[in-house]
Coordinates of N, CA and C and ligand atoms in Angstrom, one line a residue:
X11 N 6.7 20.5 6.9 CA 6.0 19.2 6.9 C 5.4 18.8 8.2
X12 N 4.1 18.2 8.0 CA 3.6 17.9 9.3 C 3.0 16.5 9.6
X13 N 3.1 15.4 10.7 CA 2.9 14.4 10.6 C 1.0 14.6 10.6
X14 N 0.6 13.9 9.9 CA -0.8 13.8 9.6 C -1.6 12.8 10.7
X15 N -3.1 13.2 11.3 CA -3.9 12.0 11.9 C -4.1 11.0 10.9
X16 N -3.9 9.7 11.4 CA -4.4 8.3 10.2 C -5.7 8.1 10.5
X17 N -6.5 8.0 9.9 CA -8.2 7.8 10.3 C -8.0 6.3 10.6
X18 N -8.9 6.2 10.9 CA -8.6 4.4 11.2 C -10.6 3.7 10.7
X19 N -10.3 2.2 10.4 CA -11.5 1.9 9.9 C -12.6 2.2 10.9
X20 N -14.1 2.1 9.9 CA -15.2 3.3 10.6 C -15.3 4.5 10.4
X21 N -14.4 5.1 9.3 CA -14.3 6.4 9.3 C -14.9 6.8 7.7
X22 N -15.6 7.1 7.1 CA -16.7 6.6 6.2 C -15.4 7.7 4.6
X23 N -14.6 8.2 5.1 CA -13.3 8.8 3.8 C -13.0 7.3 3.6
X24 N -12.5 6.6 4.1 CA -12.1 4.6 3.9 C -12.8 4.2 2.6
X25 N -13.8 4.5 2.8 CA -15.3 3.7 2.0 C -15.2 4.8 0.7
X26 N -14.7 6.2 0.6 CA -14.9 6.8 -0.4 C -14.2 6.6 -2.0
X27 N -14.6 6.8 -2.8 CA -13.7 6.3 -4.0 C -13.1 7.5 -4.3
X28 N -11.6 8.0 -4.1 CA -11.0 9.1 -4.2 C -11.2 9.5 -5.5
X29 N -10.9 10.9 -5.6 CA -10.9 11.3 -7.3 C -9.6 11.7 -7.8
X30 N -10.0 12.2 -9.1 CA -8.7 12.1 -9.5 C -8.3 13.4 -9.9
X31 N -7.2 13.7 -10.1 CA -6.4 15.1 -9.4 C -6.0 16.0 -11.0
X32 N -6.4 17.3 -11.0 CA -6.4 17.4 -12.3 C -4.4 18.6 -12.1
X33 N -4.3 18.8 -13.5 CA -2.6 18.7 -13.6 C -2.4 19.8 -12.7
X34 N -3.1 20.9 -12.7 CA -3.2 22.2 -12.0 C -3.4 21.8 -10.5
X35 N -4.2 21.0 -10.2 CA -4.1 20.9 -8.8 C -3.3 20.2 -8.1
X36 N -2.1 19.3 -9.0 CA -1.4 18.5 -8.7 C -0.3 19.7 -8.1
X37 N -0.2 20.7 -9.3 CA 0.8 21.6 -9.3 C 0.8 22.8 -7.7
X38 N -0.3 22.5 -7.5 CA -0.9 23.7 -6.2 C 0.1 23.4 -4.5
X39 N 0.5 24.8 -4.2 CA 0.6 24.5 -2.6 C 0.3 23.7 -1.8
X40 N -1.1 23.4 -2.1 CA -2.2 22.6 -1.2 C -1.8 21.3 -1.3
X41 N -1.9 20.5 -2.8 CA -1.5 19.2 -2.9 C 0.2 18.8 -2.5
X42 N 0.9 19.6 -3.1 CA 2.2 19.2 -2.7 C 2.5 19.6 -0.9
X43 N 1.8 20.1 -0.5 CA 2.1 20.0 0.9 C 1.7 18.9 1.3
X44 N 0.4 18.3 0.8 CA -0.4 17.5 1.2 C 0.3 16.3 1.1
X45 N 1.1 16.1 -0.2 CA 2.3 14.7 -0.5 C 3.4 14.9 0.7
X46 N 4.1 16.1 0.7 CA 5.3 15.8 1.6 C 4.6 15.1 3.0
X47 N 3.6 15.3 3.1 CA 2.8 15.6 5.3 C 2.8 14.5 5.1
X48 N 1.9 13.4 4.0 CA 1.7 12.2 3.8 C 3.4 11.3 4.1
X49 N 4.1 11.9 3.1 CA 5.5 10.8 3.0 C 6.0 11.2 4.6
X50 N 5.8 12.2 4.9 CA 6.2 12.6 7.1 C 5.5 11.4 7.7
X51 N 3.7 11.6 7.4 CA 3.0 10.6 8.2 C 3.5 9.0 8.0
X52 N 4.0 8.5 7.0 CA 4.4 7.8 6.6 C 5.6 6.5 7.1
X53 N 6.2 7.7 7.1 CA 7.5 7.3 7.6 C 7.4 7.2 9.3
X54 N 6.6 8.3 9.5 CA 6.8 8.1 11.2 C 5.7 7.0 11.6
X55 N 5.3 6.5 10.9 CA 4.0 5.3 11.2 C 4.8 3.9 10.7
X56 N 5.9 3.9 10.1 CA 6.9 2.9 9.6 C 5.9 1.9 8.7
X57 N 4.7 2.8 7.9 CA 4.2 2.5 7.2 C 4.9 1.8 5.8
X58 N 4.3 0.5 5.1 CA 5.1 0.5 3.3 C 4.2 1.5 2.7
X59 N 3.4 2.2 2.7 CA 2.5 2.7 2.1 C 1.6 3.7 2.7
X60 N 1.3 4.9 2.0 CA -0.3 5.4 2.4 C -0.9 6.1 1.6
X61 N -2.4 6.0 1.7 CA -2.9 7.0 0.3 C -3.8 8.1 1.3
X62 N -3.9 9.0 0.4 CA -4.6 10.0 0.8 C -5.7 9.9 2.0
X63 N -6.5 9.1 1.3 CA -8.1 8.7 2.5 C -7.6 8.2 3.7
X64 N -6.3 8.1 3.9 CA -5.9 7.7 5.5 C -5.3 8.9 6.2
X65 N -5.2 9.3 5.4 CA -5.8 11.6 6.5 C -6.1 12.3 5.6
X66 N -7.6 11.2 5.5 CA -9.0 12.6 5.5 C -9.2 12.9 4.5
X67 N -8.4 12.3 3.0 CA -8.5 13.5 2.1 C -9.1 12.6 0.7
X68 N -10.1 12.7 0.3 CA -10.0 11.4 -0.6 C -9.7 12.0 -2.2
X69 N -8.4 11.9 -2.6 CA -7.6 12.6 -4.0 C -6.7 11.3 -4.2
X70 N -7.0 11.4 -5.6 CA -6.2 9.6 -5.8 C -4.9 10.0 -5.7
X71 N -4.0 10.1 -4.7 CA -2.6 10.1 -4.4 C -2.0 9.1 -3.8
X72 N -1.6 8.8 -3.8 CA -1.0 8.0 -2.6 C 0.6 7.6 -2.3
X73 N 1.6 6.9 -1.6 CA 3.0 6.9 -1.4 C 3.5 5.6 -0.8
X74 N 4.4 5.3 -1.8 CA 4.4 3.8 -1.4 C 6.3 3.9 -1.2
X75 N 6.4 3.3 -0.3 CA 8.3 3.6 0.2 C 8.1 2.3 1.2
X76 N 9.0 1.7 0.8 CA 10.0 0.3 2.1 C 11.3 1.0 1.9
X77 N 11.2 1.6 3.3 CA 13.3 1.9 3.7 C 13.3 0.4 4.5
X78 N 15.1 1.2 4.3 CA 15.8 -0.7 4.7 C 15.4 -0.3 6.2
X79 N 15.5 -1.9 6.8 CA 14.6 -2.0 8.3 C 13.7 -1.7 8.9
X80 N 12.7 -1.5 8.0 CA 11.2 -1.2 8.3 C 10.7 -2.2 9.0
X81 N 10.5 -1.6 10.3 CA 10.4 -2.6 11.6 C 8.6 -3.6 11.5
X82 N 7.7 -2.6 10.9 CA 6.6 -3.5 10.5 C 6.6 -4.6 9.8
X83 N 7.5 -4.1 8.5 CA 7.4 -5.4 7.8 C 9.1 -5.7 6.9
X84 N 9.6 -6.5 8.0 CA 11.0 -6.9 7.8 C 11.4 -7.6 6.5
X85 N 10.5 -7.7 6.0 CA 10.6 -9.3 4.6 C 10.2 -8.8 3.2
X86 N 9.7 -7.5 3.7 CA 9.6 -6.8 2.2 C 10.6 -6.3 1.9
X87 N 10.9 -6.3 0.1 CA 11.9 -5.8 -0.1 C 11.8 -4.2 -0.1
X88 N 13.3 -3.6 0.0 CA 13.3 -1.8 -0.3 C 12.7 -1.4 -1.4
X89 N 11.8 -0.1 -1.2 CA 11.3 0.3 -2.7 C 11.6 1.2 -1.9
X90 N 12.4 2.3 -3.3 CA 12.5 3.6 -3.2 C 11.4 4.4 -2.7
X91 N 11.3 6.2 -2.5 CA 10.3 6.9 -2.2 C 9.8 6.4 -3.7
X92 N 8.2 6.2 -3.7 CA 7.1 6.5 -4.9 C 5.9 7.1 -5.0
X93 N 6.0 8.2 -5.5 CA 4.6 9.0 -5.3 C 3.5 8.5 -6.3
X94 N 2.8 8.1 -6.4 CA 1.4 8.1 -7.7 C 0.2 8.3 -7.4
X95 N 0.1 9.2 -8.4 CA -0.8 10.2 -8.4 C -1.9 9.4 -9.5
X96 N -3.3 9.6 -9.5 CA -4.1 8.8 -10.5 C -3.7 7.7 -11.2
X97 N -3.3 6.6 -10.0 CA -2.8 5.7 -10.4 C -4.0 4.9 -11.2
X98 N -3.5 3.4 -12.2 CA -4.1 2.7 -12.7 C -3.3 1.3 -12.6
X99 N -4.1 0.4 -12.3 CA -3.5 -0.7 -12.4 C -4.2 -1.9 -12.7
X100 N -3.5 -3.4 -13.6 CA -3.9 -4.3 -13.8 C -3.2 -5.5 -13.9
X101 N -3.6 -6.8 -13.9 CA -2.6 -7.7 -13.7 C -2.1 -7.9 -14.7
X102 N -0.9 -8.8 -14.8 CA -0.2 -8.8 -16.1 C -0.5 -10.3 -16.9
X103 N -0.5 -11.1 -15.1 CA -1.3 -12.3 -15.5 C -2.3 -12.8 -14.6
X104 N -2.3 -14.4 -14.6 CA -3.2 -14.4 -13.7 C -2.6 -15.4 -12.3
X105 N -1.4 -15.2 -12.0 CA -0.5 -15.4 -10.7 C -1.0 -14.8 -9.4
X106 N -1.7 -15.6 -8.5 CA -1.9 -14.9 -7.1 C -0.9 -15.4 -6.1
X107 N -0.9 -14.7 -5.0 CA 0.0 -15.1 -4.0 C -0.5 -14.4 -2.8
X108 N -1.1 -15.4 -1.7 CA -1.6 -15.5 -0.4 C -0.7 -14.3 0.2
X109 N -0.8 -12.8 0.4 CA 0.2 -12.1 1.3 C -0.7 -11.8 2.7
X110 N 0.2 -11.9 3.3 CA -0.4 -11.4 4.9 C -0.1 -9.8 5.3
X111 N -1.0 -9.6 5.2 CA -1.3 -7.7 5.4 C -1.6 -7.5 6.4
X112 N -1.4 -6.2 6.9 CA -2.0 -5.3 7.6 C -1.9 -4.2 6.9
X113 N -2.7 -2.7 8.1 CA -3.0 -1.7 7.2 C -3.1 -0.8 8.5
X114 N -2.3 0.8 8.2 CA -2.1 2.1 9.2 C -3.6 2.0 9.8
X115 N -4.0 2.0 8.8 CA -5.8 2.2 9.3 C -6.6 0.9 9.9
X116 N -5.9 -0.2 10.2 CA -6.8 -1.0 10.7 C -6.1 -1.7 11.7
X117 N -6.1 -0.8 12.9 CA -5.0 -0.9 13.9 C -4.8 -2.7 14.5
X118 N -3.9 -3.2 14.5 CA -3.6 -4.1 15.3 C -4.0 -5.3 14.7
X119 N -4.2 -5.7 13.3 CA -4.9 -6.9 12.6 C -4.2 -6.7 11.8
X120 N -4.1 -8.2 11.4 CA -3.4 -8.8 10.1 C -4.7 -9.7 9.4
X121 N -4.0 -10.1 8.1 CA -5.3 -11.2 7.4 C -4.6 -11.9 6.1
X122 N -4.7 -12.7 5.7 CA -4.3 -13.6 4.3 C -5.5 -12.4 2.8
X123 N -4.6 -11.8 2.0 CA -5.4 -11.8 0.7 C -4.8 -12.1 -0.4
X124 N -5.5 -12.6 -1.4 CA -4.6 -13.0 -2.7 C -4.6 -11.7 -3.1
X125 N -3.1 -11.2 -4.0 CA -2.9 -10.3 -4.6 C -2.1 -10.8 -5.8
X126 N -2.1 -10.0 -6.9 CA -1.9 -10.8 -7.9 C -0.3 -10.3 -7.6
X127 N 0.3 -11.6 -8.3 CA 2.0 -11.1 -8.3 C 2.9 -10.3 -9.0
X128 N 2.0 -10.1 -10.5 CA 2.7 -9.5 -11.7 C 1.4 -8.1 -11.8
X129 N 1.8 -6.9 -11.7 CA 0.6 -6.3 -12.0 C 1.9 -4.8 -12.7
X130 N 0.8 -4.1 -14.0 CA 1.4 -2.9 -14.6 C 0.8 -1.9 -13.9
X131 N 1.5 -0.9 -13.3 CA 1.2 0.6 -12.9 C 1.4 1.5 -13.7
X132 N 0.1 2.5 -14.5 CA 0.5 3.7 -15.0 C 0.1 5.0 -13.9
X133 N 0.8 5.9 -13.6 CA 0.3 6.7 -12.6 C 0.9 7.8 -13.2
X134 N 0.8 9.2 -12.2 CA 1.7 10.2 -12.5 C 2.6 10.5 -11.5
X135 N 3.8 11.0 -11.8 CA 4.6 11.2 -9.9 C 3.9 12.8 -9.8
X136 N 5.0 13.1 -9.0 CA 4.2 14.6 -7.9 C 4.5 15.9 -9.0
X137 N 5.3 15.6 -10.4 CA 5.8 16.8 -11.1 C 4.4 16.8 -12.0
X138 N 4.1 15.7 -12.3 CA 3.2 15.2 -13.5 C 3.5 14.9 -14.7
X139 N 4.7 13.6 -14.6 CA 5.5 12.5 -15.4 C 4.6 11.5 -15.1
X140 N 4.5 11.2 -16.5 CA 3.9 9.9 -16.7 C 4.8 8.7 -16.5
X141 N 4.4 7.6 -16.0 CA 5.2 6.6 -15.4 C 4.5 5.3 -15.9
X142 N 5.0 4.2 -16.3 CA 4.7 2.9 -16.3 C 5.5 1.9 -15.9
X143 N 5.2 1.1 -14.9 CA 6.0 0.1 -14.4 C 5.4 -1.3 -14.7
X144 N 6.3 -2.3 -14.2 CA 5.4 -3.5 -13.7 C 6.2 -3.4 -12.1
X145 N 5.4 -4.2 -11.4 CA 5.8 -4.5 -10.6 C 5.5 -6.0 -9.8
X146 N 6.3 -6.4 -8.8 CA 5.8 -7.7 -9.4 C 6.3 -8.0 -7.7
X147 N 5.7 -9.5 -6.9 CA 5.6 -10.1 -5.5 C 5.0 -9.0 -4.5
X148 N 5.8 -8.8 -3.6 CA 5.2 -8.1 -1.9 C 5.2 -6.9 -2.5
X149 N 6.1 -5.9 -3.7 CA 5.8 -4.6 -4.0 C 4.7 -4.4 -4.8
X150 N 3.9 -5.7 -5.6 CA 2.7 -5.5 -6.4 C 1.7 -5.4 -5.3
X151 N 2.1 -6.4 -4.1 CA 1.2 -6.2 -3.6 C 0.4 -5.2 -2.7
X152 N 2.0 -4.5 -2.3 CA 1.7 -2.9 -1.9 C 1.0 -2.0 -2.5
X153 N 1.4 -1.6 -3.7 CA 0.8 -1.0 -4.8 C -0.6 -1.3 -4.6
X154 N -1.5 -3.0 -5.2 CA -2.8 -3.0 -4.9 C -3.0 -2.7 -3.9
X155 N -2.4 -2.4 -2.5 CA -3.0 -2.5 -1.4 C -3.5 -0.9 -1.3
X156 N -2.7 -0.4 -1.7 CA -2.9 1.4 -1.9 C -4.0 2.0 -3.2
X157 N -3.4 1.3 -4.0 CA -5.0 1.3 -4.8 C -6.3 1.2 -4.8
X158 N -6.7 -0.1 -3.5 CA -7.5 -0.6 -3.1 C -8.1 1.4 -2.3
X159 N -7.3 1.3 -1.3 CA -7.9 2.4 -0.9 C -8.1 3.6 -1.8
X160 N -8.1 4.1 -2.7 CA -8.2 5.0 -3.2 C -9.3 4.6 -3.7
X161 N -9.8 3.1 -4.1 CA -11.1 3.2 -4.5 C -12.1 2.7 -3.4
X162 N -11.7 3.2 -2.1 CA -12.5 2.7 -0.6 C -12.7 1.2 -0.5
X163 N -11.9 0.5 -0.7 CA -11.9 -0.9 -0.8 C -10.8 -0.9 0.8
X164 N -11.0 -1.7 1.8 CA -9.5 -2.3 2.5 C -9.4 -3.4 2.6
X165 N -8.1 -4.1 2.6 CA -7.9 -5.4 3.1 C -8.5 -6.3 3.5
X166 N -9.6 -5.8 3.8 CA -10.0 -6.5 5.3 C -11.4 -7.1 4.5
X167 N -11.7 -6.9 2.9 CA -13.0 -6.7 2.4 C -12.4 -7.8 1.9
X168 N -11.1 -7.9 1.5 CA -9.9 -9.0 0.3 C -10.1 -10.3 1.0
X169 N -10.2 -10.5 2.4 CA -9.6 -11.8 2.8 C -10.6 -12.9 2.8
X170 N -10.6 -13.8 2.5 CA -11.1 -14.7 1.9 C -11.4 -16.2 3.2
X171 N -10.6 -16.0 4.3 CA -10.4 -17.0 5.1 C -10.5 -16.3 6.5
X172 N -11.5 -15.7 7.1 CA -11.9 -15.0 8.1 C -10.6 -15.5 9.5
X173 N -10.3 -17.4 9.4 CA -9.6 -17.4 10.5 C -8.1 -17.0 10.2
X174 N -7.8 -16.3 9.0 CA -6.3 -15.8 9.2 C -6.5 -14.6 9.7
X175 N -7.3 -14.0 9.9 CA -7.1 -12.6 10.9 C -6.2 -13.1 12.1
X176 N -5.1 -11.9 12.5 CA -4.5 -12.0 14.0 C -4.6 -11.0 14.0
X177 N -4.1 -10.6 15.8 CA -3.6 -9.1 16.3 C -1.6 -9.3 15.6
X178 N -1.1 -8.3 15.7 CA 0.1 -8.6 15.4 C 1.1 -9.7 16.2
X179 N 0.7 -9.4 17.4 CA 1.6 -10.1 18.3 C 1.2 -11.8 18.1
X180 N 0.3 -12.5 17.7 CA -0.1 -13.7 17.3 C 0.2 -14.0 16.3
X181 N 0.4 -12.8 15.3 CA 0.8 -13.2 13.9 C 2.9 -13.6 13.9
X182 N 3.3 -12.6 14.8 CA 4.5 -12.9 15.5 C 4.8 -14.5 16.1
X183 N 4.0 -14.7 16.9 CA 4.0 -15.8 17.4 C 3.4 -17.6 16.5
X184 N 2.7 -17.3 15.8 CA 2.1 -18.3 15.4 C 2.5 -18.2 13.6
X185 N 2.5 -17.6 13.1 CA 2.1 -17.5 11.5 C 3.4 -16.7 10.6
X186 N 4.6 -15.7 11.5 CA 5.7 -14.9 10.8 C 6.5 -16.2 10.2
X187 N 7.2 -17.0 10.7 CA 8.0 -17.9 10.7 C 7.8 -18.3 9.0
X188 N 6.3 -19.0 9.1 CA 6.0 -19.8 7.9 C 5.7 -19.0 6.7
X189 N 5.2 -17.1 7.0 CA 5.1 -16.5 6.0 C 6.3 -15.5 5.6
X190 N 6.8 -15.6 6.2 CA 8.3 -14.7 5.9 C 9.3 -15.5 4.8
X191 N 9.1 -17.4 5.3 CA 9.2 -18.1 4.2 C 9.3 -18.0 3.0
X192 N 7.9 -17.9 3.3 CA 7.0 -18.1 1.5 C 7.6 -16.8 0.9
X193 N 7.2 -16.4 1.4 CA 7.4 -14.3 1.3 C 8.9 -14.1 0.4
X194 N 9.4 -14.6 1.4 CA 11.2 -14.8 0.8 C 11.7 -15.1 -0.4
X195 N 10.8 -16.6 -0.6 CA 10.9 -17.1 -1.7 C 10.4 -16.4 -2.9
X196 N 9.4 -16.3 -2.3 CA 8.3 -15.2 -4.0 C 9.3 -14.1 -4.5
X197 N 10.6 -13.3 -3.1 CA 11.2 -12.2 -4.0 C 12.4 -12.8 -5.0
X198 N 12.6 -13.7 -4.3 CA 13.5 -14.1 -4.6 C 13.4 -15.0 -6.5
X199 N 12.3 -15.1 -6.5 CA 11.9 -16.0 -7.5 C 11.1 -15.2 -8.3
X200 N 10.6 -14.0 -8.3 CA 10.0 -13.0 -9.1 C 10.7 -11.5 -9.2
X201 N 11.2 -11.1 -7.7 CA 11.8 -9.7 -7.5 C 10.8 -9.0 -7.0
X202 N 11.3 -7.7 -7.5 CA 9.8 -6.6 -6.9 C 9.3 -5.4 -8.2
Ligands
LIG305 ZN1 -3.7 0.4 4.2

């Protein structure tokens, strides 16, 4: 396993609408190396998330994991490792909730976007098991946030209120307190 470069925004793979991975190539050397390097890059970036187009590769994959004390983002709940592969997703209703994101790829900024709260995932994992979930608060919102990239969409295109942009350390200082809050509440009151 090898820790992967993260492209960062400007990098025109971002903007690409990944494709989608046929059963054979899922099965290949190539790709399953390409999953573990990703869950490596991942982890060592204390990422909740990453999809493929964040090194270089645009194949709708992506990995979505909160371990406990995930120093980026303390207030999400734990989601086990999740690999999904050609994922699909849609809301369940029509419940939004203001989350404050950032993203591997868009060094040192945060921003307010609505994400819906209740959303169903069909995907495939890394064997090529079909999967259907719902998922629902800061883990729905992971999910879209990873989906988004796989269809070259980022965060940063979602936010709706240009003055919630921070660097992290302002978001620390001015804005954690009141969104860790809310944040709390929502798992608490929906789950993940
Ligand atoms: Zn991201």
């Amino acid at each position: 396993m090898a820790v992967l470069e993260i492209v960062t925004v400007g990098d025109p793979v971002l903007r690409e609408r990944a494709r989608e991975l046929s059963a054979d190539e899922l099965r290949s050397d190539e790709v399953q190396r390409l999953i573990d390097d990703m869950i490596e890059t991942k982890r060592a970036a204390h990422g909740a998330g990453i999809a493929a187009n964040q090194v270089g590769r645009a194949l709708r994959v992506a990995v979505v994991e909160v371990e406990p004390g995930n120093p980026r983002y303390p207030y999400k709940p734990i989601v086990p490792l999740t690999v999904i592969v050609n994922p699909e997703i849609e809301p369940v209703d029509d419940e939004l909730f203001a989350v404050n994101e950032g993203c591997l790829s868009v060094p040192d900024l945060r921003g307010d976007v609505d994400r819906h709260v209740n959303v169903r995932v069909r995907y495939l994992d890394r064997d090529g098991e079909p999967h259907e979930e719902v998922r629902r608060g800061l883990t729905a919102g992971t999910f879209q946030h990873e989906v988004d990239h796989l269809d070259g969409a980022l965060f940063l295109d979602r936010v709706r209120d240009p003055s919630t942009f921070s660097t992290w350390e302002q978001f620390d200082r001015h804005r954690r307190a009141e969104f860790e809050q809310r944040a709390r509440a929502l798992v608490e009151r929906v789950g993940s």
